[in-house]
Coordinates of N, CA and C in Angstrom, one line a residue:
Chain A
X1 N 107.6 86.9 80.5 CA 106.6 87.9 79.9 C 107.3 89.2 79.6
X2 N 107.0 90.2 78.5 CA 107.5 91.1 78.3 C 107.1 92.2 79.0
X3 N 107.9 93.2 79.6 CA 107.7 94.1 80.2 C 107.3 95.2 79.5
X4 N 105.6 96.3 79.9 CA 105.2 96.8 79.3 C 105.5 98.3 80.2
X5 N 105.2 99.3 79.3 CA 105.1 100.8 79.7 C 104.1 101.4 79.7
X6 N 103.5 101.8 80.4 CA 102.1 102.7 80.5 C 102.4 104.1 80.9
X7 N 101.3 105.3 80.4 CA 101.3 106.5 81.2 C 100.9 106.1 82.6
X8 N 101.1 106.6 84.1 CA 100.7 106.7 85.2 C 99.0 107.0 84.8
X9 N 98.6 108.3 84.5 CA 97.6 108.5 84.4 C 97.2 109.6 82.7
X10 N 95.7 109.5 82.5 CA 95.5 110.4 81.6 C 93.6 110.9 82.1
X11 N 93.9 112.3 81.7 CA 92.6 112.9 81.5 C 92.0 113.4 80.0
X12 N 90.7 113.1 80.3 CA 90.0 113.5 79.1 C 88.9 114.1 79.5
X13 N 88.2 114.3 78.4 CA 86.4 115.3 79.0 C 85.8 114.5 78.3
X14 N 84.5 114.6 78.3 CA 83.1 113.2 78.0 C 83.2 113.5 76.6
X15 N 83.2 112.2 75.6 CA 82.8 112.5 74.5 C 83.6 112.9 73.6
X16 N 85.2 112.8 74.0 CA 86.4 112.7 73.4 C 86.3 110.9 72.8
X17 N 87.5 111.1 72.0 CA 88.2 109.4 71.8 C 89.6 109.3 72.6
X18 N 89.6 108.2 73.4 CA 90.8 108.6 74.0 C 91.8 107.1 73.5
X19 N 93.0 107.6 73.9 CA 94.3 106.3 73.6 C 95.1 106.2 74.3
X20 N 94.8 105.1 74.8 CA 96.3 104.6 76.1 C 97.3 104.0 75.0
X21 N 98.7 104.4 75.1 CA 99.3 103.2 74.4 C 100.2 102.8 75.6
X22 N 100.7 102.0 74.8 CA 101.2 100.8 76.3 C 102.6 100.5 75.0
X23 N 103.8 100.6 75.4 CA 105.2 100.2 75.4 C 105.4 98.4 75.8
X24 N 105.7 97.9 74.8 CA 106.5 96.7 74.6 C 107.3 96.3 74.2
X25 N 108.5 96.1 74.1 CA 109.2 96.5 73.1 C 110.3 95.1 72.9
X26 N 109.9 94.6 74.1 CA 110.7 93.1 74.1 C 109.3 91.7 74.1
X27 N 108.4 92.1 73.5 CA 107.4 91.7 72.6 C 108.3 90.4 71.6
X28 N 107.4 88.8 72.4 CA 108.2 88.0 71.9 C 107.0 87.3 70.2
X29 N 107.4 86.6 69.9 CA 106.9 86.3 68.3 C 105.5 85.4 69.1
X30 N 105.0 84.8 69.8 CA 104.1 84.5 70.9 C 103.0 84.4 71.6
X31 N 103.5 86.4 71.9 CA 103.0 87.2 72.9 C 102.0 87.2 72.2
X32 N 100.6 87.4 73.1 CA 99.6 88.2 72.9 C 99.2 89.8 73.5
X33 N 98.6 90.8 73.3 CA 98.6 91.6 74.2 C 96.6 92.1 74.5
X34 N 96.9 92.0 75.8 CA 95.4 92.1 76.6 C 95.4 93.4 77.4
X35 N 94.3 94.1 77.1 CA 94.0 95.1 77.8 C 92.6 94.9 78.8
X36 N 93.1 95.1 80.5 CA 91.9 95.2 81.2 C 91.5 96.1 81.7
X37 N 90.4 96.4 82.1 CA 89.9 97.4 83.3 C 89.5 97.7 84.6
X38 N 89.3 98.4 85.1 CA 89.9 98.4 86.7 C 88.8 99.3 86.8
X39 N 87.5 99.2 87.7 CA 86.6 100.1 88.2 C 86.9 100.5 89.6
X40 N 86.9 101.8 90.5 CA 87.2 101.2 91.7 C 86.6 100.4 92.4
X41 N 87.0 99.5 93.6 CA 86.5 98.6 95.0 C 86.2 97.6 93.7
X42 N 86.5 97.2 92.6 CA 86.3 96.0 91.7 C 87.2 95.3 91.5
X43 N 87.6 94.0 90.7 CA 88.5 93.5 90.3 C 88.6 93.4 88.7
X44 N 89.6 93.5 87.9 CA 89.8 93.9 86.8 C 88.9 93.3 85.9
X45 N 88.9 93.6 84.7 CA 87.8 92.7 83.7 C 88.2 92.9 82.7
X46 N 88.0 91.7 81.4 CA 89.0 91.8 80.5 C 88.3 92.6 79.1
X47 N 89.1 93.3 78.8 CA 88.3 94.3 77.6 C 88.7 93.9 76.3
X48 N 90.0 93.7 75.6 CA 90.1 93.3 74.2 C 91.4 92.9 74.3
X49 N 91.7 92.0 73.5 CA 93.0 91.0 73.0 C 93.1 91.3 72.3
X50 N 94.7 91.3 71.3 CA 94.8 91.3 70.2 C 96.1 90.7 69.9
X51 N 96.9 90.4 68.6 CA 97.9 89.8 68.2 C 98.9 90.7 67.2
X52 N 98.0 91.3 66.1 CA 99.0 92.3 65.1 C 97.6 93.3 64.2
X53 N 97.6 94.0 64.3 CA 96.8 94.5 63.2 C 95.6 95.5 64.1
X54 N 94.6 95.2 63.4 CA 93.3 95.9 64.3 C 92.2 94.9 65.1
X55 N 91.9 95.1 66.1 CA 90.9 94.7 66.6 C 90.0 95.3 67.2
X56 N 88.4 94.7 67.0 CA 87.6 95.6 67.5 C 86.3 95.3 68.2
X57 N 86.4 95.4 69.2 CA 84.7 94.6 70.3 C 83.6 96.0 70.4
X58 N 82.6 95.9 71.1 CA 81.8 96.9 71.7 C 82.2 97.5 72.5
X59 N 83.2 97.4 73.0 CA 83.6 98.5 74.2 C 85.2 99.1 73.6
X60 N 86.0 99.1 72.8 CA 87.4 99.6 72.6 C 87.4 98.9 71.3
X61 N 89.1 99.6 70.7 CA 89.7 99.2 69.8 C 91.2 98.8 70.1
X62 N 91.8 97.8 69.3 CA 92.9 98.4 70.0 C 94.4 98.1 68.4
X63 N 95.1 98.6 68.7 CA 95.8 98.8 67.7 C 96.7 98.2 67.9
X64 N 97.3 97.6 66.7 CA 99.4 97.3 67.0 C 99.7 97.2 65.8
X65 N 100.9 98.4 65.6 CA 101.5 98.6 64.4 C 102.7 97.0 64.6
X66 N 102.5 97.0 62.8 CA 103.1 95.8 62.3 C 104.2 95.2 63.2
X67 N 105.2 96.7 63.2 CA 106.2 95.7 64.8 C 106.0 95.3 66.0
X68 N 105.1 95.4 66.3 CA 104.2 95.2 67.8 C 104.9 95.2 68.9
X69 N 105.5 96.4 68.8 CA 106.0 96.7 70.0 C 106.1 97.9 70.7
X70 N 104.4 98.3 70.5 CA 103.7 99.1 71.0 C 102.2 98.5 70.9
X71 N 101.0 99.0 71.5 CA 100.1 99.1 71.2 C 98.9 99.7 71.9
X72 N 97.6 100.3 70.7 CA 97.3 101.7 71.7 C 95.8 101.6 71.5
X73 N 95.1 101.5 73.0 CA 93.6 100.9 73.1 C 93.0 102.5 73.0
X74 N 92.1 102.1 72.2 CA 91.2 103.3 72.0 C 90.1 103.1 72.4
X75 N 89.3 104.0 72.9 CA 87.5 104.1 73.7 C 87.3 105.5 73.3
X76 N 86.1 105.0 72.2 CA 85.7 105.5 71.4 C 84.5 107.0 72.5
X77 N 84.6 107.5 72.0 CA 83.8 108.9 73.0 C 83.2 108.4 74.5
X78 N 84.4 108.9 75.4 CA 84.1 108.4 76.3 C 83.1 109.0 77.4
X79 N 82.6 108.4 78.2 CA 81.7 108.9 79.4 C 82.4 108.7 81.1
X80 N 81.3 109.3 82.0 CA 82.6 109.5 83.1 C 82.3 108.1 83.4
X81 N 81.8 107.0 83.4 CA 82.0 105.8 83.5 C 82.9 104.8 83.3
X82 N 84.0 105.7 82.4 CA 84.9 105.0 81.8 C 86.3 105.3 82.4
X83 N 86.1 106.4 83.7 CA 86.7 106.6 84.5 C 87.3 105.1 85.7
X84 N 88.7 104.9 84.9 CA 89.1 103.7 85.5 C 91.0 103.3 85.2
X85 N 91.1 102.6 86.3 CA 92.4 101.7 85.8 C 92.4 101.4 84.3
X86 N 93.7 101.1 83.6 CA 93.6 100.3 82.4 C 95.0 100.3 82.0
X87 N 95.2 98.1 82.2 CA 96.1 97.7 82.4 C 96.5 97.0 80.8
X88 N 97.5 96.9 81.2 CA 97.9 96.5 79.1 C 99.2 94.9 79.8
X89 N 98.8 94.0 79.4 CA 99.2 92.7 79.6 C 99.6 92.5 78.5
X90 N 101.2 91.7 78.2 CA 101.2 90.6 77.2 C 101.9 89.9 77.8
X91 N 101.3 88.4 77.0 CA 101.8 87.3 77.3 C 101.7 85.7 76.4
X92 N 102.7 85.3 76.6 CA 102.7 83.7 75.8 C 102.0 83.2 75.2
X93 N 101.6 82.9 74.4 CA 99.9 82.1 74.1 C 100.4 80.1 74.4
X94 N 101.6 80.0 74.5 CA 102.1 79.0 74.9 C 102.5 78.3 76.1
X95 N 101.5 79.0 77.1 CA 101.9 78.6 78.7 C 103.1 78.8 79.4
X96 N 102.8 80.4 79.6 CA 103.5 81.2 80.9 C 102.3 81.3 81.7
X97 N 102.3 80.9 82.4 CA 101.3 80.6 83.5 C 101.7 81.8 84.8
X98 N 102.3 82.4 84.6 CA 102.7 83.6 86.0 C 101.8 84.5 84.8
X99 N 101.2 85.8 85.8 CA 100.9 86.5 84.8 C 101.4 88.0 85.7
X100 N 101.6 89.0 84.6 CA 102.0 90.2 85.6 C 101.6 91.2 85.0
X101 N 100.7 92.1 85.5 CA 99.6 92.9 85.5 C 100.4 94.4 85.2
X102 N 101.9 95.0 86.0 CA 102.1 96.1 86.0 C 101.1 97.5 86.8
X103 N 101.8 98.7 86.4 CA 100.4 99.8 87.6 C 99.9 100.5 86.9
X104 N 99.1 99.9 85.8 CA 98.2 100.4 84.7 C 98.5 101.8 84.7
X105 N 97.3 102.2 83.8 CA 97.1 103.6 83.1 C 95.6 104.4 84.0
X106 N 95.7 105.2 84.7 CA 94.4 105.7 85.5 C 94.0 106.8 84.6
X107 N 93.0 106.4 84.3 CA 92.5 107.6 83.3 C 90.9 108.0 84.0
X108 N 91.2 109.3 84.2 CA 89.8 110.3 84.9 C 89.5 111.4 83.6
X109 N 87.9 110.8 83.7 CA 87.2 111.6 82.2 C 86.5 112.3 83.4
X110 N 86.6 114.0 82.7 CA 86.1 115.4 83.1 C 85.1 115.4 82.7
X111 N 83.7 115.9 83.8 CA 82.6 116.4 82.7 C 82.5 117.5 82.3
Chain B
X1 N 74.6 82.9 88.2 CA 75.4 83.7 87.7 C 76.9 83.1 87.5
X2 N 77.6 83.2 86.6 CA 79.1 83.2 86.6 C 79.8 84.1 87.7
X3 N 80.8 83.5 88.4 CA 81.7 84.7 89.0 C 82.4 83.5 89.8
X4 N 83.4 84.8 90.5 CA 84.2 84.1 91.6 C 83.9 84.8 92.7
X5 N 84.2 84.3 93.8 CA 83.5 84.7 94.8 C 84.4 84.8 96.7
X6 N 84.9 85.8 96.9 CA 85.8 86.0 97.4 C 85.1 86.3 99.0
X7 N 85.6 85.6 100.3 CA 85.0 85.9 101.3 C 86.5 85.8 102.6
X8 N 86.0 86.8 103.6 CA 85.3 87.9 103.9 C 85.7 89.4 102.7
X9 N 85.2 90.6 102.8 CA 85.4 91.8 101.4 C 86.2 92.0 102.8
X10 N 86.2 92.6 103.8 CA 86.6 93.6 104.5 C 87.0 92.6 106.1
X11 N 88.5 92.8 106.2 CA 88.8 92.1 107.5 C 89.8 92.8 108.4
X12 N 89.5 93.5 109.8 CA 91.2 93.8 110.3 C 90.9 92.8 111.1
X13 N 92.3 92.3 111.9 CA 92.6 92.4 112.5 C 94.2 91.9 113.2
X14 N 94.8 91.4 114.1 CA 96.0 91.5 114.4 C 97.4 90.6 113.8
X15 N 98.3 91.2 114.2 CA 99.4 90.6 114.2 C 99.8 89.6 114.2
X16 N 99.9 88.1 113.7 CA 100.3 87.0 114.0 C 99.2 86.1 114.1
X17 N 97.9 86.1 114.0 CA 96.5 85.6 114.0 C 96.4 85.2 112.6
X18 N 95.9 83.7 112.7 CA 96.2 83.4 110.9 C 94.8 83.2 110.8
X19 N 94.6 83.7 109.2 CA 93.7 84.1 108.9 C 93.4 83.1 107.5
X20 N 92.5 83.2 106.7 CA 91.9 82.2 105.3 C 90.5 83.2 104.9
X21 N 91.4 83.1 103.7 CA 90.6 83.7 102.7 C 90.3 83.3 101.5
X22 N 88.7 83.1 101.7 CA 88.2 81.7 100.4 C 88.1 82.4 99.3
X23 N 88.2 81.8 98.4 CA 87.8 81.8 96.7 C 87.3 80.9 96.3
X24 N 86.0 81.3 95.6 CA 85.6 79.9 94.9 C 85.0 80.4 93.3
X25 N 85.0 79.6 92.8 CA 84.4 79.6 90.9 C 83.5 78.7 91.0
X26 N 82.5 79.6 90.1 CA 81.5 78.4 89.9 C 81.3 78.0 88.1
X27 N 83.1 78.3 87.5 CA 82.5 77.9 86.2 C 83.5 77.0 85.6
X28 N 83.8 76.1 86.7 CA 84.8 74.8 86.3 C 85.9 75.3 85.3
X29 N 86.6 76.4 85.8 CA 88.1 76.8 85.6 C 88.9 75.7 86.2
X30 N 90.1 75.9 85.3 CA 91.4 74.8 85.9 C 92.0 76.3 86.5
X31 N 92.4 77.5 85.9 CA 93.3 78.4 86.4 C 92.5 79.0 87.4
X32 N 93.2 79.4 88.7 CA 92.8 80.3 89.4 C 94.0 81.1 90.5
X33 N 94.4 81.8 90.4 CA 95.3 82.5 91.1 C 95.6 83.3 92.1
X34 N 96.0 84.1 93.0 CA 95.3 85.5 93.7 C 96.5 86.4 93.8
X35 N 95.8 88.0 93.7 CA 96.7 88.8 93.3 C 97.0 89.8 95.2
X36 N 97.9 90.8 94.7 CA 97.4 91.9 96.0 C 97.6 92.7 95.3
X37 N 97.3 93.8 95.4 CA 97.3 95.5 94.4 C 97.6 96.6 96.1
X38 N 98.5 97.2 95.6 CA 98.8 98.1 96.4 C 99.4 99.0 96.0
X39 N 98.9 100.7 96.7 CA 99.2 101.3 95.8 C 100.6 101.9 95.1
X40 N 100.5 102.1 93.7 CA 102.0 102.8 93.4 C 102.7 101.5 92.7
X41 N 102.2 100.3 93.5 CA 102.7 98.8 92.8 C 102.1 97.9 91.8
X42 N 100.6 98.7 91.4 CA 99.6 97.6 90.6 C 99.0 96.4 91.2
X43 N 98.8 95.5 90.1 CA 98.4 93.9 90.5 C 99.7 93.2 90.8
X44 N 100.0 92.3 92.1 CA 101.1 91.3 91.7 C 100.6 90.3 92.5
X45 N 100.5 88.8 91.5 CA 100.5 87.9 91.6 C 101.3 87.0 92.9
X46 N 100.4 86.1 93.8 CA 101.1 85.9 94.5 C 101.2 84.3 94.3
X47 N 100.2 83.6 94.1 CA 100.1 82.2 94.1 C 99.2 82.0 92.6
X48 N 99.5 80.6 91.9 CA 98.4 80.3 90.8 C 98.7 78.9 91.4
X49 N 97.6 78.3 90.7 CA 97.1 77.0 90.6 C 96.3 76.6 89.3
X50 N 97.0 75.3 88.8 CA 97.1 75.4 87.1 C 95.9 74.2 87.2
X51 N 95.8 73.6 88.5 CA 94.7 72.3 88.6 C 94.8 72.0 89.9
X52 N 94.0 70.9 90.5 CA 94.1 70.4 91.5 C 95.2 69.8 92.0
X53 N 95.5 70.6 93.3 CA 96.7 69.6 94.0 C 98.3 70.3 92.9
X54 N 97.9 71.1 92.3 CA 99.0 71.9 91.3 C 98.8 73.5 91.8
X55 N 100.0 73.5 92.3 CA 100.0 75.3 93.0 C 101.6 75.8 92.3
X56 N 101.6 76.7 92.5 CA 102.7 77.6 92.1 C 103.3 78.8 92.7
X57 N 104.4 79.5 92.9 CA 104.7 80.3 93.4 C 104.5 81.6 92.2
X58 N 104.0 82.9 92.3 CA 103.7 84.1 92.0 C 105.2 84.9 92.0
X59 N 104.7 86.2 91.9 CA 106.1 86.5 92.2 C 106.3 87.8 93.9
X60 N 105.0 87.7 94.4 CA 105.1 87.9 96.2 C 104.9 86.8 96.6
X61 N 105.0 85.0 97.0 CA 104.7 84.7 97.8 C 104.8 84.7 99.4
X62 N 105.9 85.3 99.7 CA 106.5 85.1 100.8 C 105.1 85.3 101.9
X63 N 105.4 84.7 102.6 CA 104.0 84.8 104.2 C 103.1 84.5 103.7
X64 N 102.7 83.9 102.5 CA 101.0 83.5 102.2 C 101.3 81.8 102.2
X65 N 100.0 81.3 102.0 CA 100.3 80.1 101.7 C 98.8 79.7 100.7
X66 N 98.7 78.4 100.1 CA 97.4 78.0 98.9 C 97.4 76.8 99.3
X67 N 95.8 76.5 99.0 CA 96.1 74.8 98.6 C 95.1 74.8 97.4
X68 N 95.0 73.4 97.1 CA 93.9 73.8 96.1 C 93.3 72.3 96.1
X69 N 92.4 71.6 96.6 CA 92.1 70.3 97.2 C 90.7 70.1 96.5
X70 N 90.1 70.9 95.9 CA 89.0 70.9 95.0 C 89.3 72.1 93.6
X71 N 88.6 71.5 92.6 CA 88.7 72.5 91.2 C 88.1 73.9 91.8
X72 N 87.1 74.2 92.5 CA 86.3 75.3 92.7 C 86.8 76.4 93.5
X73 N 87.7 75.9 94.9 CA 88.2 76.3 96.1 C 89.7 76.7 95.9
X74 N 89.9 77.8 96.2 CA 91.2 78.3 96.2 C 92.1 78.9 97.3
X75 N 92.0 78.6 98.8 CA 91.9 79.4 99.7 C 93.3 80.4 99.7
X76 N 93.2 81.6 100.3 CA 94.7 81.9 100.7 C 94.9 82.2 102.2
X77 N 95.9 81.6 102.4 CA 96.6 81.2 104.1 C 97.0 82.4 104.2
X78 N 97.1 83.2 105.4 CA 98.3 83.6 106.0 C 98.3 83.3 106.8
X79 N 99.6 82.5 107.6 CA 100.0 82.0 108.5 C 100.1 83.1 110.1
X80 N 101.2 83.9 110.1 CA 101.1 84.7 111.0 C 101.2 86.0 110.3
X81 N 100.1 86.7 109.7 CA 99.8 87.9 109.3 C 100.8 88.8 109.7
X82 N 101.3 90.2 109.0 CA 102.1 90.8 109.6 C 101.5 92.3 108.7
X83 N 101.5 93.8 109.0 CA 101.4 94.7 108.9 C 101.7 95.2 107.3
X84 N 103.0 94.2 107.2 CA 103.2 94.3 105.1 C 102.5 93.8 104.4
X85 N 101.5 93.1 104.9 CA 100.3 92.3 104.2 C 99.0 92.8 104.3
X86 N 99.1 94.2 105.0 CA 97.6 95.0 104.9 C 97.9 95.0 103.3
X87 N 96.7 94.8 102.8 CA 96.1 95.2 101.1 C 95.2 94.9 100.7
X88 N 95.2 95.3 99.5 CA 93.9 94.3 98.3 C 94.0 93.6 97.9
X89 N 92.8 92.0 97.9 CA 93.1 91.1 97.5 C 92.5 90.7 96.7
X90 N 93.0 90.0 95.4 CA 92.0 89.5 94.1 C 92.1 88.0 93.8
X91 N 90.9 87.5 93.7 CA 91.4 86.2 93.4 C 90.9 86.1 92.2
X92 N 91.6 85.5 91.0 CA 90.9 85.0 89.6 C 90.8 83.5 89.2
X93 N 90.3 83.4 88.1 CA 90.4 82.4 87.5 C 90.4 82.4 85.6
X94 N 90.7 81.3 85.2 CA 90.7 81.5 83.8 C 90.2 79.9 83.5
X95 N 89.3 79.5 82.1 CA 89.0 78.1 81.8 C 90.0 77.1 82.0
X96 N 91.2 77.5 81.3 CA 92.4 76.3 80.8 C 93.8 77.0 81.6
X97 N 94.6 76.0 81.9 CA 95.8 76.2 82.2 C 96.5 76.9 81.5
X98 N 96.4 76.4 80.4 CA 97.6 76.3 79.4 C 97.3 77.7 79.0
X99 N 98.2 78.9 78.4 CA 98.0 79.7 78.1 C 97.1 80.7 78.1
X100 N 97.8 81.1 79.4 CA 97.1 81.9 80.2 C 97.0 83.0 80.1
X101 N 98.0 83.7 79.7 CA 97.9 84.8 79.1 C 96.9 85.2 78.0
X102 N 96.4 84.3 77.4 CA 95.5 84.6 76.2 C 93.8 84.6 76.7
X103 N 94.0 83.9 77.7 CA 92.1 83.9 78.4 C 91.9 84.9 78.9
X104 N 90.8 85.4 79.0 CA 90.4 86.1 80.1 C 90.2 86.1 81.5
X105 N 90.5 86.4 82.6 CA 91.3 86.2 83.9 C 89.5 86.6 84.1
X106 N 88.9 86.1 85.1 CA 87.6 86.6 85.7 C 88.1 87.0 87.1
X107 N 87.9 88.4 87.8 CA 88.4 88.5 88.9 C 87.0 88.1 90.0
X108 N 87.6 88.5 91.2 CA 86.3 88.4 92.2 C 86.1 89.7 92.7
X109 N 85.3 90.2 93.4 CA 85.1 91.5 94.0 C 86.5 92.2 95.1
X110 N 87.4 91.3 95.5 CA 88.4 91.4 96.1 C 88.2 91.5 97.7
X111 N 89.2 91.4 98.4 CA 89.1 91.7 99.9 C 90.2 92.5 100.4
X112 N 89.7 93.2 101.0 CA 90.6 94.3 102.0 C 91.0 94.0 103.5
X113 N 92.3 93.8 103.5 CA 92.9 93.4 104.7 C 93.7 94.3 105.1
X114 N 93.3 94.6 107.0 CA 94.1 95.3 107.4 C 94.4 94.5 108.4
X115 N 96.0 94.6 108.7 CA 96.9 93.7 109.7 C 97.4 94.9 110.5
X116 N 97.0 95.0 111.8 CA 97.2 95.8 112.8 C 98.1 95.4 113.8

């Protein structure tokens, strides 16, 4: 699996747009990259996938410029609910079955 | 409801007393795995299981142990518990084996273990 980079942490205030990007840089031709979230006393839950370009669900966006060896989840004006872990995964779509999470991105939204 | 379901949430107790800690799915996943999260270190994978009677080593296994003897049940062993194994524990699952990385991992509410 390729090894990813996250900020330790980021702050915002309510009602901002915010962006974690996440470092990959040994991003194989393969890989997919998954972004999850982390509430505390919970266990992670999966927010959006993507492969190259833009993608976009009800809860985030997330981006990867053409060389995809970066990519940077956006949550669109946030609330303090969104106050959480947020982990950036890529991996195989061809069965690497280990999976490895890394020590996400902690982001605390200000009211 | 969908979920996984992780028992006891909250357990101390001693040194060398082996302990089991169930996981179960109720949405006929083949993957199911379990993590520890501690802090400063993230999530790391300790054991997966790609199917029945198919287990795998993570990349902490040391002092735990799995089996996996039904699709549903995923227990984790510790044998003789030790003080480096106080943490957080997650167990998941995902539909299919095979490319894993691309499913979505469903966690459980996790358990907190303290080894005194």
């Amino acid at each position: 699996l390729a090894k990813t980079t996250q900020p330790i942490s980021m702050d915002s205030y309510e009602g901002q747009e915010v962006n974690i990007t996440c470092s990959h840089n040994n991003i194989a031709t393969n890989d997919y990259i998954t972004w999850y979230q982390q509430f505390p006393s919970q266990g992670p839950r999966f927010i959006i996938q993507g492969y190259k370009t833009k993608v976009t669900n009800e809860v985030a966006s997330l981006f990867i410029p053409a060389d995809r060896k970066s990519s940077t989840l956006s949550l669109p004006r946030v609330s303090l609910s969104d106050t959480a872990v947020y982990y950036c995964l890529v991996g195989d779509y061809f069965g690497n079955e280990k999976l490895t999470f890394g020590t996400g991105t902690r982001l605390t939204i200000i009211p | 409801e969908a979920q996984v379901t992780q028992n006891p949430r909250y357990l101390i107790t001693v040194t060398g007393k082996k302990l089991t800690v169930t996981c179960s799915q109720n949405m006929n996943h083949e993957y199911m795995s379990w993590y520890r999260q501690d802090p400063g270190l993230g999530l790391r994978q300790i054991y997966y299981s790609m199917n029945v009677e198919v287990t795998d080593k993570g990349d902490v296994p040391e002092g735990y142990k799995v089996s996996r003897k039904e699709k549903r049940n995923f227990p984790l062993i510790l044998e003789s518990p030790s003080p480096n194994q106080t943490s957080l524990y997650f167990c998941a699952s995902s539909l299919f084996a095979g490319s894993v990385a691309h499913q979505p991992q469903h966690f459980g509410d996790g358990t907190r273990l303290s080894i005194l």
